Amino acid sequence: MASAFPKLPGFVPTQELDKPNFRKVSSNKQDQNREIKQLPNQEYPVPRKQPIQVPSQTGMFNPDYLSTTHAMHLPKNTTNDSEELYQPTWVKMDRHVLRFSGYFKEAVVESALENYRIRKLTIFYYLEDHSISITEPKQENSGVPQGAFLKRQKVLRADGSKTFIIPEDFRINQDIQIFGKTIRLYDCDQYTREFYEGIQQPQDQSFTPQPDFFETKTMTKYIPQKDTVMKDYLEHKLGGGKVTSQKQFLENDRKVLKFYVFSDIEYVLHYYLADDTIEIKEINSANSGRVPFPMMLRRQKLPRKFSLNQPGQTYAEDFIRPQDIQFGQPLIIYNRKFAIQGCDPFTRNYYYEKFNVDFPLGGQEEQLMEQRSNIIIPPHNGIGDEQDSLGYIYRLQPKPPKKDFFKWVDNQVNLRFLAMFNTTKPEDKDRVFVITYFLNDDSLLIYEPTVRNSGIPDGKFLEKRKYKNSYNNNEFFSPKDLIVGNEIMINGWKFQLLDCDDFTKKWYAENFK
């Protein structure tokens, strides 16, 4: 009886349901497989089922549609009974993989570091079609190509039985031959152990393979031991470093003991309580006949002895502390004697409160620089900014005037006014100007709009800078001087303020009530 089903794969009721594909096999492949015993795929009890995650059926651009697994394309409304009514082996064993860890020894020639290398592998056995794939974890600077070691395929047994490797051939602490490589298995994952316990063939305990010379010498990272003493010494030598106690720095910051000492001339010794450092300064006086040399000893920790130990082996006890400085006893600094003559009031109070010692006052005070004579500031000639010109009066090498940064940032506002010349000249009485006042630096800019056929060039009338108000004691212009209806004089020109824009009116209403 002729079948009404079309002669297409999937529509013939007598076809083999276990057959995963219907591709034609080449003649060369048939010759290779002719002597191989094709055993049927055996079904094994799986320890736990893979969770089925059916993707949402809305949206054709769902990334789950790119999946080719069987569970992703099941209908949404199905029951467990209908699913387990009949499932082929390749469906039941889908995504069930056994994972083993193994290694083999590989000889290394022409190397002075090692004679052999232990190559660790990860073996994946796919229960779906009994295929095997092997990967090798990558090691840094190994010198051998690592990664994919064997692509997924069926592997014949090495005993000549013409049959493929099955799960029963994998045993921990035993060897397995795959394409001539003898691999010793030493570990497997938890799912693999549950699988073998389900088929009543539990695996042995795992063990750690012996590391080779490359792994122990080359791959083992050297962890240097930190020498904090040497690090602190080098940092202080370069001018940095941290104080030993942060509490000492916070409690004694900017607290300095001041002593007056004598050694052929008089000096001032400063002891910084924040970090226990000492500096010695000369007392320079006018017409002393000596070349002024500011520092006799730069700021540093002062050792008790002239010679110290090796760098990093000098401790805090080897340096001079405040209790070592006593009145009447010479202070030896690098084999040079300094006689202590007295101290300032702060140092005296410190010694009395700390050590209950009455340290006498005394010593020559440093001579302060004489005050400068009254400088006569000439009137500004109108060239450039007045603040820049004042720099040449106070300093031989002037510095640019400092601007108020916060005022510059917080007052990015411009006030605009409409003004005319307050004059009787017929050619100037109709000229209109726009005066802009910048609140961030109190400067003014005057601009003359274009008037056709007036014969007067338009554009910038006065440069942007600060101008003085001759009606207010030559003080610089401020927003209080720019009131609509008032007359102002800028750089000798008289202007009558006629109007201002809406923003300026709002600003004056908020700030000058």
Short mmCIF file of C-alpha atoms in Angstrom, two decimals:
data_model
loop_
_atom_site.label_atom_id
_atom_site.label_comp_id
_atom_site.label_asym_id
_atom_site.label_seq_id
_atom_site.Cartn_x
_atom_site.Cartn_y
_atom_site.Cartn_z
CA MET A 1 0.00 0.00 0.00
CA ALA A 2 1.47 3.30 -1.06
CA SER A 3 2.08 5.74 1.75
CA ALA A 4 0.39 9.10 1.58
CA PHE A 5 3.31 10.73 3.39
CA PRO A 6 5.78 12.64 1.24
CA LYS A 7 9.21 11.11 0.80
CA LEU A 8 10.93 13.69 3.01
CA PRO A 9 12.99 13.26 6.18
CA GLY A 10 10.70 13.59 9.16
CA PHE A 11 7.52 12.58 7.28
CA VAL A 12 8.22 8.86 6.74
CA PRO A 13 6.76 6.84 9.66
CA THR A 14 9.19 3.96 9.14
CA GLN A 15 12.36 6.00 9.48
CA GLU A 16 14.80 5.61 12.37
CA LEU A 17 13.98 8.15 15.07
CA ASP A 18 17.41 7.76 16.68
CA LYS A 19 19.12 9.01 13.55
CA PRO A 20 20.21 12.59 14.31
CA ASN A 21 20.83 13.67 10.71
CA PHE A 22 20.33 12.44 7.20
CA ARG A 23 23.48 13.61 5.53
CA LYS A 24 25.12 11.39 2.98
CA VAL A 25 28.42 9.80 3.99
CA SER A 26 31.32 10.00 1.57
CA SER A 27 32.90 6.85 0.15
CA ASN A 28 36.20 7.53 1.92
CA LYS A 29 34.43 7.77 5.24
CA GLN A 30 32.54 4.58 4.50
CA ASP A 31 35.83 2.76 3.82
CA GLN A 32 37.22 3.95 7.14
CA ASN A 33 34.11 2.97 9.08
CA ARG A 34 33.52 -0.34 7.33
CA GLU A 35 35.54 -2.33 9.85
CA ILE A 36 34.34 -0.36 12.92
CA LYS A 37 31.73 -1.99 15.05
CA GLN A 38 28.90 0.54 15.31
CA LEU A 39 27.33 -0.27 18.65
CA PRO A 40 23.99 1.36 19.48
CA ASN A 41 24.14 4.28 21.85
CA GLN A 42 23.46 3.01 25.32
CA GLU A 43 21.14 4.91 27.60
CA TYR A 44 22.38 5.65 31.10
CA PRO A 45 20.45 6.82 34.16
CA VAL A 46 21.31 10.47 34.60
CA PRO A 47 21.75 11.74 38.21
CA ARG A 48 19.69 14.89 37.66
CA LYS A 49 17.86 16.39 34.74
CA GLN A 50 18.84 19.60 33.11
CA PRO A 51 16.35 22.40 33.84
CA ILE A 52 14.27 23.26 30.80
CA GLN A 53 14.13 26.96 30.15
CA VAL A 54 11.61 27.71 27.46
CA PRO A 55 12.25 31.16 26.00
CA SER A 56 9.57 33.76 25.63
CA GLN A 57 7.62 33.40 22.39
CA THR A 58 7.28 37.16 22.00
CA GLY A 59 9.81 39.03 19.92
CA MET A 60 11.70 37.53 17.05
CA PHE A 61 14.98 39.13 18.17
CA ASN A 62 15.16 37.21 21.46
CA PRO A 63 18.77 35.95 21.79
CA ASP A 64 17.48 32.55 23.00
CA TYR A 65 16.28 31.84 19.45
CA LEU A 66 19.90 31.48 18.42
CA SER A 67 20.16 28.38 20.61
CA THR A 68 20.13 25.00 18.85
CA THR A 69 19.42 22.80 21.87
CA HIS A 70 16.35 20.59 21.86
CA ALA A 71 14.84 22.01 25.07
CA MET A 72 14.78 25.54 23.74
CA HIS A 73 12.34 24.62 20.97
CA LEU A 74 9.80 22.64 22.99
CA PRO A 75 6.19 23.86 23.00
CA LYS A 76 5.23 25.98 25.95
CA ASN A 77 2.12 24.05 27.07
CA THR A 78 3.37 20.47 27.56
CA THR A 79 3.15 17.98 30.41
CA ASN A 80 5.81 15.75 31.89
CA ASP A 81 3.93 12.61 30.85
CA SER A 82 3.90 13.56 27.20
CA GLU A 83 7.54 14.55 27.34
CA GLU A 84 8.72 11.29 28.89
CA LEU A 85 6.46 9.10 26.79
CA TYR A 86 9.28 8.56 24.33
CA GLN A 87 12.58 10.33 24.07
CA PRO A 88 15.44 9.24 21.80
CA THR A 89 18.88 8.78 23.32
CA TRP A 90 20.25 11.93 21.76
CA VAL A 91 17.38 13.89 23.35
CA LYS A 92 17.56 12.29 26.78
CA MET A 93 21.34 12.67 27.02
CA ASP A 94 21.38 16.18 25.60
CA ARG A 95 23.76 18.49 27.53
CA HIS A 96 24.92 15.72 29.89
CA VAL A 97 28.71 15.80 29.90
CA LEU A 98 31.27 13.95 32.02
CA ARG A 99 34.38 15.93 32.90
CA PHE A 100 37.72 14.44 33.91
CA SER A 101 41.11 15.94 34.70
CA GLY A 102 44.21 14.14 33.51
CA TYR A 103 47.84 14.62 32.63
CA PHE A 104 50.65 13.05 30.61
CA LYS A 105 54.41 13.50 30.62
CA GLU A 106 56.13 15.01 27.62
CA ALA A 107 59.89 14.85 27.16
CA VAL A 108 61.72 18.16 26.84
CA VAL A 109 65.03 18.14 24.96
CA GLU A 110 67.67 20.82 24.58
CA SER A 111 66.66 22.59 27.79
CA ALA A 112 68.84 23.19 30.81
CA LEU A 113 65.83 23.91 33.04
CA GLU A 114 63.80 20.72 32.73
CA ASN A 115 63.83 17.20 31.31
CA TYR A 116 60.09 16.67 31.06
CA ARG A 117 56.88 18.66 31.23
CA ILE A 118 53.61 17.56 32.81
CA ARG A 119 50.76 18.55 30.48
CA LYS A 120 47.44 18.84 32.33
CA LEU A 121 44.27 18.23 30.31
CA THR A 122 40.51 18.51 30.78
CA ILE A 123 38.55 15.69 29.09
CA PHE A 124 34.85 16.12 28.20
CA TYR A 125 32.78 13.03 27.41
CA TYR A 126 29.40 13.77 25.77
CA LEU A 127 26.77 11.15 26.60
CA GLU A 128 24.62 12.36 23.73
CA ASP A 129 26.76 10.78 21.00
CA HIS A 130 29.72 9.31 23.00
CA SER A 131 32.14 11.87 21.57
CA ILE A 132 35.20 13.28 23.32
CA SER A 133 36.85 16.69 23.34
CA ILE A 134 40.04 17.65 25.18
CA THR A 135 41.28 21.10 26.19
CA GLU A 136 44.49 22.18 27.88
CA PRO A 137 44.47 25.14 30.28
CA LYS A 138 46.78 27.90 29.16
CA GLN A 139 49.90 28.72 31.16
CA GLU A 140 51.81 31.96 30.91
CA ASN A 141 55.15 31.69 29.11
CA SER A 142 54.76 27.92 28.70
CA GLY A 143 56.35 27.88 25.26
CA VAL A 144 53.86 25.34 23.86
CA PRO A 145 50.56 25.96 22.05
CA GLN A 146 47.71 25.36 24.48
CA GLY A 147 43.94 25.56 24.38
CA ALA A 148 41.99 23.10 22.18
CA PHE A 149 43.91 19.81 22.37
CA LEU A 150 41.42 17.52 20.58
CA LYS A 151 38.27 18.63 18.79
CA ARG A 152 35.03 16.84 19.55
CA GLN A 153 34.87 13.40 17.91
CA LYS A 154 34.50 9.71 18.65
CA VAL A 155 37.72 7.98 19.67
CA LEU A 156 38.54 4.31 19.11
CA ARG A 157 39.92 2.14 21.87
CA ALA A 158 43.63 1.35 21.81
CA ASP A 159 43.10 -2.42 22.32
CA GLY A 160 42.26 -3.04 18.65
CA SER A 161 38.63 -4.01 19.34
CA LYS A 162 37.38 -1.55 16.71
CA THR A 163 34.95 -0.05 19.20
CA PHE A 164 34.64 3.47 20.56
CA ILE A 165 35.51 4.56 24.07
CA ILE A 166 32.57 4.34 26.47
CA PRO A 167 32.09 5.83 29.98
CA GLU A 168 33.19 2.59 31.63
CA ASP A 169 36.72 3.13 30.26
CA PHE A 170 37.32 6.22 32.40
CA ARG A 171 38.65 5.38 35.87
CA ILE A 172 40.46 7.73 38.22
CA ASN A 173 44.07 6.77 39.04
CA GLN A 174 44.20 4.68 35.84
CA ASP A 175 45.55 5.33 32.36
CA ILE A 176 43.58 5.76 29.17
CA GLN A 177 45.08 5.93 25.69
CA ILE A 178 43.71 8.49 23.26
CA PHE A 179 45.43 8.66 19.87
CA GLY A 180 48.72 7.39 21.26
CA LYS A 181 48.76 9.63 24.33
CA THR A 182 48.70 7.81 27.67
CA ILE A 183 46.71 10.02 29.99
CA ARG A 184 46.49 9.41 33.73
CA LEU A 185 43.16 10.55 35.22
CA TYR A 186 43.38 12.18 38.65
CA ASP A 187 40.10 14.04 39.22
CA CYS A 188 36.51 14.57 38.05
CA ASP A 189 33.66 16.91 38.93
CA GLN A 190 30.74 16.22 41.30
CA TYR A 191 28.22 15.50 38.53
CA THR A 192 30.54 12.84 37.09
CA ARG A 193 30.82 11.13 40.47
CA GLU A 194 27.03 11.10 40.83
CA PHE A 195 26.73 9.59 37.36
CA TYR A 196 29.09 6.70 38.14
CA GLU A 197 27.40 6.07 41.47
CA GLY A 198 24.12 5.76 39.53
CA ILE A 199 25.57 2.99 37.33
CA GLN A 200 27.07 1.24 40.38
CA GLN A 201 30.69 2.05 39.44
CA PRO A 202 31.88 4.73 41.89
CA GLN A 203 35.15 6.49 41.12
CA ASP A 204 38.24 6.46 43.34
CA GLN A 205 39.44 9.40 45.40
CA SER A 206 41.11 12.26 43.59
CA PHE A 207 44.79 13.03 43.99
CA THR A 208 47.12 15.88 43.09
CA PRO A 209 49.72 15.15 40.41
CA GLN A 210 53.33 15.84 41.20
CA PRO A 211 54.33 19.29 39.89
CA ASP A 212 57.13 19.53 37.36
CA PHE A 213 60.14 21.82 37.44
CA PHE A 214 58.46 24.42 35.23
CA GLU A 215 55.49 24.75 37.56
CA THR A 216 57.53 24.94 40.76
CA LYS A 217 60.29 27.26 39.57
CA THR A 218 58.81 29.30 36.77
CA MET A 219 55.09 29.54 37.55
CA THR A 220 55.48 30.05 41.30
CA LYS A 221 55.38 33.79 41.86
CA TYR A 222 58.02 35.24 44.14
CA ILE A 223 56.45 37.24 46.95
CA PRO A 224 59.06 39.68 48.22
CA GLN A 225 59.17 40.45 51.91
CA LYS A 226 58.72 44.12 52.65
CA ASP A 227 61.47 45.79 54.61
CA THR A 228 59.55 48.63 56.23
CA VAL A 229 62.63 50.04 57.95
CA MET A 230 64.60 50.32 54.71
CA LYS A 231 61.56 51.74 52.89
CA ASP A 232 61.12 54.43 55.53
CA TYR A 233 64.82 55.28 55.35
CA LEU A 234 64.79 55.64 51.55
CA GLU A 235 61.63 57.75 51.60
CA HIS A 236 63.09 60.14 54.16
CA LYS A 237 66.34 60.28 52.21
CA LEU A 238 64.39 61.50 49.17
CA GLY A 239 62.65 64.13 51.26
CA GLY A 240 59.38 62.31 51.87
CA GLY A 241 58.20 59.54 54.12
CA LYS A 242 55.66 59.41 56.91
CA VAL A 243 56.12 60.09 60.55
CA THR A 244 56.34 57.08 62.80
CA SER A 245 53.23 57.98 64.77
CA GLN A 246 50.31 59.77 63.15
CA LYS A 247 49.09 60.72 66.59
CA GLN A 248 52.34 62.55 67.27
CA PHE A 249 51.95 64.54 64.05
CA LEU A 250 48.32 65.49 64.69
CA GLU A 251 48.93 66.58 68.28
CA ASN A 252 52.18 68.48 67.69
CA ASP A 253 51.81 69.91 64.21
CA ARG A 254 53.19 73.49 63.97
CA LYS A 255 54.58 73.25 67.52
CA VAL A 256 58.26 74.18 67.47
CA LEU A 257 60.75 74.52 70.34
CA LYS A 258 63.10 77.46 69.92
CA PHE A 259 66.55 77.58 71.54
CA TYR A 260 69.30 80.21 71.38
CA VAL A 261 72.70 78.53 71.06
CA PHE A 262 76.29 79.78 70.61
CA SER A 263 79.21 78.32 68.69
CA ASP A 264 81.70 81.00 67.52
CA ILE A 265 78.57 83.02 66.61
CA GLU A 266 74.97 82.92 67.79
CA TYR A 267 72.42 80.61 66.18
CA VAL A 268 68.77 79.70 66.58
CA LEU A 269 67.92 76.00 66.99
CA HIS A 270 64.40 74.84 66.08
CA TYR A 271 63.09 71.50 67.32
CA TYR A 272 59.92 70.32 65.50
CA LEU A 273 57.77 68.23 67.82
CA ALA A 274 55.70 66.82 64.93
CA ASP A 275 58.50 64.59 63.59
CA ASP A 276 61.45 65.13 66.02
CA THR A 277 63.59 67.00 63.47
CA ILE A 278 66.08 69.81 64.14
CA GLU A 279 67.36 72.75 62.11
CA ILE A 280 69.90 75.46 62.95
CA LYS A 281 69.71 78.98 61.50
CA GLU A 282 72.15 81.85 61.62
CA ILE A 283 71.17 85.20 63.11
CA ASN A 284 71.98 87.69 60.40
CA SER A 285 72.33 91.36 61.27
CA ALA A 286 72.92 94.39 59.11
CA ASN A 287 76.54 95.51 58.61
CA SER A 288 77.90 92.46 60.45
CA GLY A 289 80.66 91.93 57.90
CA ARG A 290 79.62 88.32 57.38
CA VAL A 291 78.12 86.78 54.31
CA PRO A 292 74.53 85.89 55.24
CA PHE A 293 74.15 82.14 55.17
CA PRO A 294 70.59 81.20 56.13
CA MET A 295 70.92 77.57 57.29
CA MET A 296 73.71 76.14 59.40
CA LEU A 297 72.02 72.72 59.47
CA ARG A 298 69.07 71.79 57.30
CA ARG A 299 66.05 70.17 58.88
CA GLN A 300 66.75 66.53 59.78
CA LYS A 301 66.82 64.10 62.67
CA LEU A 302 69.88 64.69 64.77
CA PRO A 303 71.82 61.53 65.78
CA ARG A 304 73.35 61.21 69.23
CA LYS A 305 76.64 59.99 67.74
CA PHE A 306 78.47 61.18 64.66
CA SER A 307 78.53 57.66 63.16
CA LEU A 308 75.39 55.63 62.65
CA ASN A 309 74.63 52.04 61.77
CA GLN A 310 73.88 50.77 58.30
CA PRO A 311 70.89 52.36 56.50
CA GLY A 312 67.68 50.89 57.84
CA GLN A 313 69.25 49.80 61.13
CA THR A 314 69.07 53.12 62.97
CA TYR A 315 66.28 53.32 65.52
CA ALA A 316 64.42 56.20 67.15
CA GLU A 317 66.44 55.84 70.36
CA ASP A 318 69.59 56.89 68.51
CA PHE A 319 68.31 60.42 67.84
CA ILE A 320 68.15 63.44 70.13
CA ARG A 321 64.84 64.03 71.90
CA PRO A 322 63.59 67.14 73.80
CA GLN A 323 64.66 65.72 77.19
CA ASP A 324 68.28 65.56 75.91
CA ILE A 325 68.46 69.35 75.48
CA GLN A 326 69.31 70.84 78.91
CA PHE A 327 70.43 74.29 79.98
CA GLY A 328 74.08 74.51 80.95
CA GLN A 329 75.14 71.38 79.08
CA PRO A 330 76.68 71.67 75.61
CA LEU A 331 74.84 70.07 72.71
CA ILE A 332 77.21 68.15 70.43
CA ILE A 333 76.06 68.21 66.82
CA TYR A 334 78.33 66.34 64.42
CA ASN A 335 81.35 66.81 66.74
CA ARG A 336 80.65 70.53 67.11
CA LYS A 337 79.69 71.99 70.52
CA PHE A 338 76.78 74.38 70.87
CA ALA A 339 76.24 76.18 74.20
CA ILE A 340 72.57 76.63 75.08
CA GLN A 341 71.87 80.19 76.25
CA GLY A 342 68.09 80.22 76.58
CA CYS A 343 64.75 79.64 74.91
CA ASP A 344 61.51 81.43 74.04
CA PRO A 345 58.35 81.53 76.28
CA PHE A 346 56.60 78.66 74.43
CA THR A 347 59.59 76.36 74.95
CA ARG A 348 59.80 77.35 78.61
CA ASN A 349 56.13 76.48 79.20
CA TYR A 350 56.54 73.19 77.34
CA TYR A 351 59.47 72.07 79.50
CA TYR A 352 57.70 73.10 82.69
CA GLU A 353 54.50 71.20 81.81
CA LYS A 354 56.19 68.19 80.28
CA PHE A 355 59.34 67.66 82.36
CA ASN A 356 58.76 70.02 85.32
CA VAL A 357 61.96 71.89 84.38
CA ASP A 358 62.34 75.67 84.58
CA PHE A 359 64.19 76.50 81.38
CA PRO A 360 65.52 80.12 81.48
CA LEU A 361 64.64 82.66 78.84
CA GLY A 362 67.34 84.51 76.99
CA GLY A 363 69.32 84.80 73.81
CA GLN A 364 69.63 87.32 71.08
CA GLU A 365 66.44 87.95 69.16
CA GLU A 366 66.57 87.83 65.42
CA GLN A 367 66.67 91.25 63.93
CA LEU A 368 63.62 91.93 61.85
CA MET A 369 63.94 93.65 58.52
CA GLU A 370 63.39 97.36 58.69
CA GLN A 371 60.06 98.56 57.47
CA ARG A 372 60.07 100.03 54.03
CA SER A 373 59.93 103.77 53.78
CA ASN A 374 56.74 105.41 52.62
CA ILE A 375 56.41 104.73 48.93
CA ILE A 376 54.93 107.53 46.87
CA ILE A 377 52.65 106.01 44.27
CA PRO A 378 52.55 108.18 41.13
CA PRO A 379 49.24 108.71 39.39
CA HIS A 380 48.28 106.23 36.73
CA ASN A 381 49.15 107.39 33.21
CA GLY A 382 46.19 105.56 31.67
CA ILE A 383 48.29 103.02 29.79
CA GLY A 384 47.40 99.44 30.64
CA ASP A 385 45.75 98.21 33.80
CA GLU A 386 46.44 100.09 37.01
CA GLN A 387 46.84 96.88 39.02
CA ASP A 388 49.56 95.71 36.63
CA SER A 389 51.36 99.03 36.87
CA LEU A 390 51.39 98.88 40.68
CA GLY A 391 53.38 95.65 40.49
CA TYR A 392 56.41 97.57 39.21
CA ILE A 393 56.29 99.87 42.24
CA TYR A 394 56.32 97.21 44.95
CA ARG A 395 58.62 94.67 43.29
CA LEU A 396 61.61 94.81 40.98
CA GLN A 397 60.28 91.76 39.17
CA PRO A 398 56.51 92.23 39.28
CA LYS A 399 54.03 89.42 39.57
CA PRO A 400 50.60 89.43 37.89
CA PRO A 401 47.81 90.58 40.23
CA LYS A 402 45.78 87.81 41.83
CA LYS A 403 42.14 87.52 40.91
CA ASP A 404 39.34 86.53 43.25
CA PHE A 405 38.68 83.02 41.96
CA PHE A 406 35.46 82.46 43.89
CA LYS A 407 34.07 85.80 42.75
CA TRP A 408 34.98 84.92 39.17
CA VAL A 409 33.15 81.57 39.35
CA ASP A 410 30.08 82.64 41.33
CA ASN A 411 29.31 85.83 39.37
CA GLN A 412 29.23 84.89 35.71
CA VAL A 413 26.60 87.62 35.18
CA ASN A 414 26.64 90.67 32.90
CA LEU A 415 24.56 93.84 33.37
CA ARG A 416 23.65 95.74 30.18
CA PHE A 417 22.65 99.41 29.99
CA LEU A 418 21.60 101.77 27.22
CA ALA A 419 23.31 105.19 27.36
CA MET A 420 23.84 108.41 25.37
CA PHE A 421 26.41 111.16 25.40
CA ASN A 422 25.53 113.96 27.82
CA THR A 423 26.78 116.74 25.53
CA THR A 424 25.51 119.69 23.52
CA LYS A 425 27.50 118.85 20.39
CA PRO A 426 25.00 118.17 17.62
CA GLU A 427 27.12 115.42 16.06
CA ASP A 428 27.37 113.49 19.39
CA LYS A 429 24.11 114.08 21.20
CA ASP A 430 22.24 111.38 19.24
CA ARG A 431 24.90 108.66 19.58
CA VAL A 432 23.69 105.57 21.47
CA PHE A 433 25.93 103.16 23.39
CA VAL A 434 25.58 99.80 25.13
CA ILE A 435 27.47 99.63 28.43
CA THR A 436 28.16 96.09 29.76
CA TYR A 437 29.22 95.63 33.38
CA PHE A 438 30.90 92.29 34.27
CA LEU A 439 30.23 91.26 37.87
CA ASN A 440 33.02 88.64 37.97
CA ASP A 441 35.84 91.21 37.74
CA ASP A 442 34.05 94.65 37.98
CA SER A 443 35.10 95.61 34.48
CA LEU A 444 33.25 97.72 31.89
CA LEU A 445 32.89 97.39 28.13
CA ILE A 446 31.26 100.09 25.96
CA TYR A 447 29.97 99.20 22.50
CA GLU A 448 28.40 101.51 19.90
CA PRO A 449 25.74 99.93 17.66
CA THR A 450 25.69 100.46 13.92
CA VAL A 451 23.79 103.48 12.59
CA ARG A 452 23.53 103.69 8.81
CA ASN A 453 24.79 106.82 7.07
CA SER A 454 25.93 108.35 10.37
CA GLY A 455 29.55 108.73 9.29
CA ILE A 456 30.72 107.40 12.68
CA PRO A 457 32.52 104.04 12.88
CA ASP A 458 30.64 101.51 14.97
CA GLY A 459 31.93 98.72 17.22
CA LYS A 460 33.99 98.82 20.39
CA PHE A 461 34.14 102.26 21.99
CA LEU A 462 36.14 101.45 25.16
CA GLU A 463 38.19 98.33 25.94
CA LYS A 464 37.06 95.94 28.65
CA ARG A 465 38.82 96.81 31.91
CA LYS A 466 38.18 98.42 35.28
CA TYR A 467 37.45 102.14 35.22
CA LYS A 468 37.31 104.66 38.06
CA ASN A 469 34.31 106.75 38.92
CA SER A 470 35.41 110.36 39.20
CA TYR A 471 32.12 111.20 40.92
CA ASN A 472 32.90 108.73 43.75
CA ASN A 473 36.44 109.59 44.95
CA ASN A 474 38.01 107.78 41.97
CA GLU A 475 36.81 104.42 43.23
CA PHE A 476 36.29 101.65 40.74
CA PHE A 477 32.79 101.36 39.31
CA SER A 478 30.36 99.11 41.17
CA PRO A 479 26.72 98.17 40.46
CA LYS A 480 25.61 100.92 42.88
CA ASP A 481 27.04 103.58 40.55
CA LEU A 482 25.08 102.36 37.51
CA ILE A 483 21.52 103.50 38.16
CA VAL A 484 19.16 104.25 35.29
CA GLY A 485 18.65 108.06 34.99
CA ASN A 486 22.01 108.99 36.57
CA GLU A 487 24.95 110.58 34.83
CA ILE A 488 28.33 108.82 34.94
CA MET A 489 31.78 109.74 33.67
CA ILE A 490 33.96 106.98 32.23
CA ASN A 491 37.45 107.86 31.12
CA GLY A 492 36.45 111.52 30.66
CA TRP A 493 33.28 110.78 28.70
CA LYS A 494 29.92 111.72 30.22
CA PHE A 495 27.08 109.26 29.68
CA GLN A 496 23.41 109.45 30.57
CA LEU A 497 21.95 106.01 31.46
CA LEU A 498 18.62 105.66 29.67
CA ASP A 499 17.51 102.06 30.17
CA CYS A 500 18.61 98.48 30.90
CA ASP A 501 17.53 95.01 29.82
CA ASP A 502 15.01 92.82 31.66
CA PHE A 503 17.63 90.65 33.33
CA THR A 504 19.38 93.72 34.76
CA LYS A 505 16.09 95.04 36.13
CA LYS A 506 15.40 91.67 37.77
CA TRP A 507 18.93 91.51 39.23
CA TYR A 508 18.65 95.00 40.75
CA ALA A 509 15.23 94.16 42.17
CA GLU A 510 16.64 91.07 43.95
CA ASN A 511 19.90 92.59 45.23
CA PHE A 512 19.00 96.25 45.88
CA LYS A 513 15.67 96.34 47.67
#
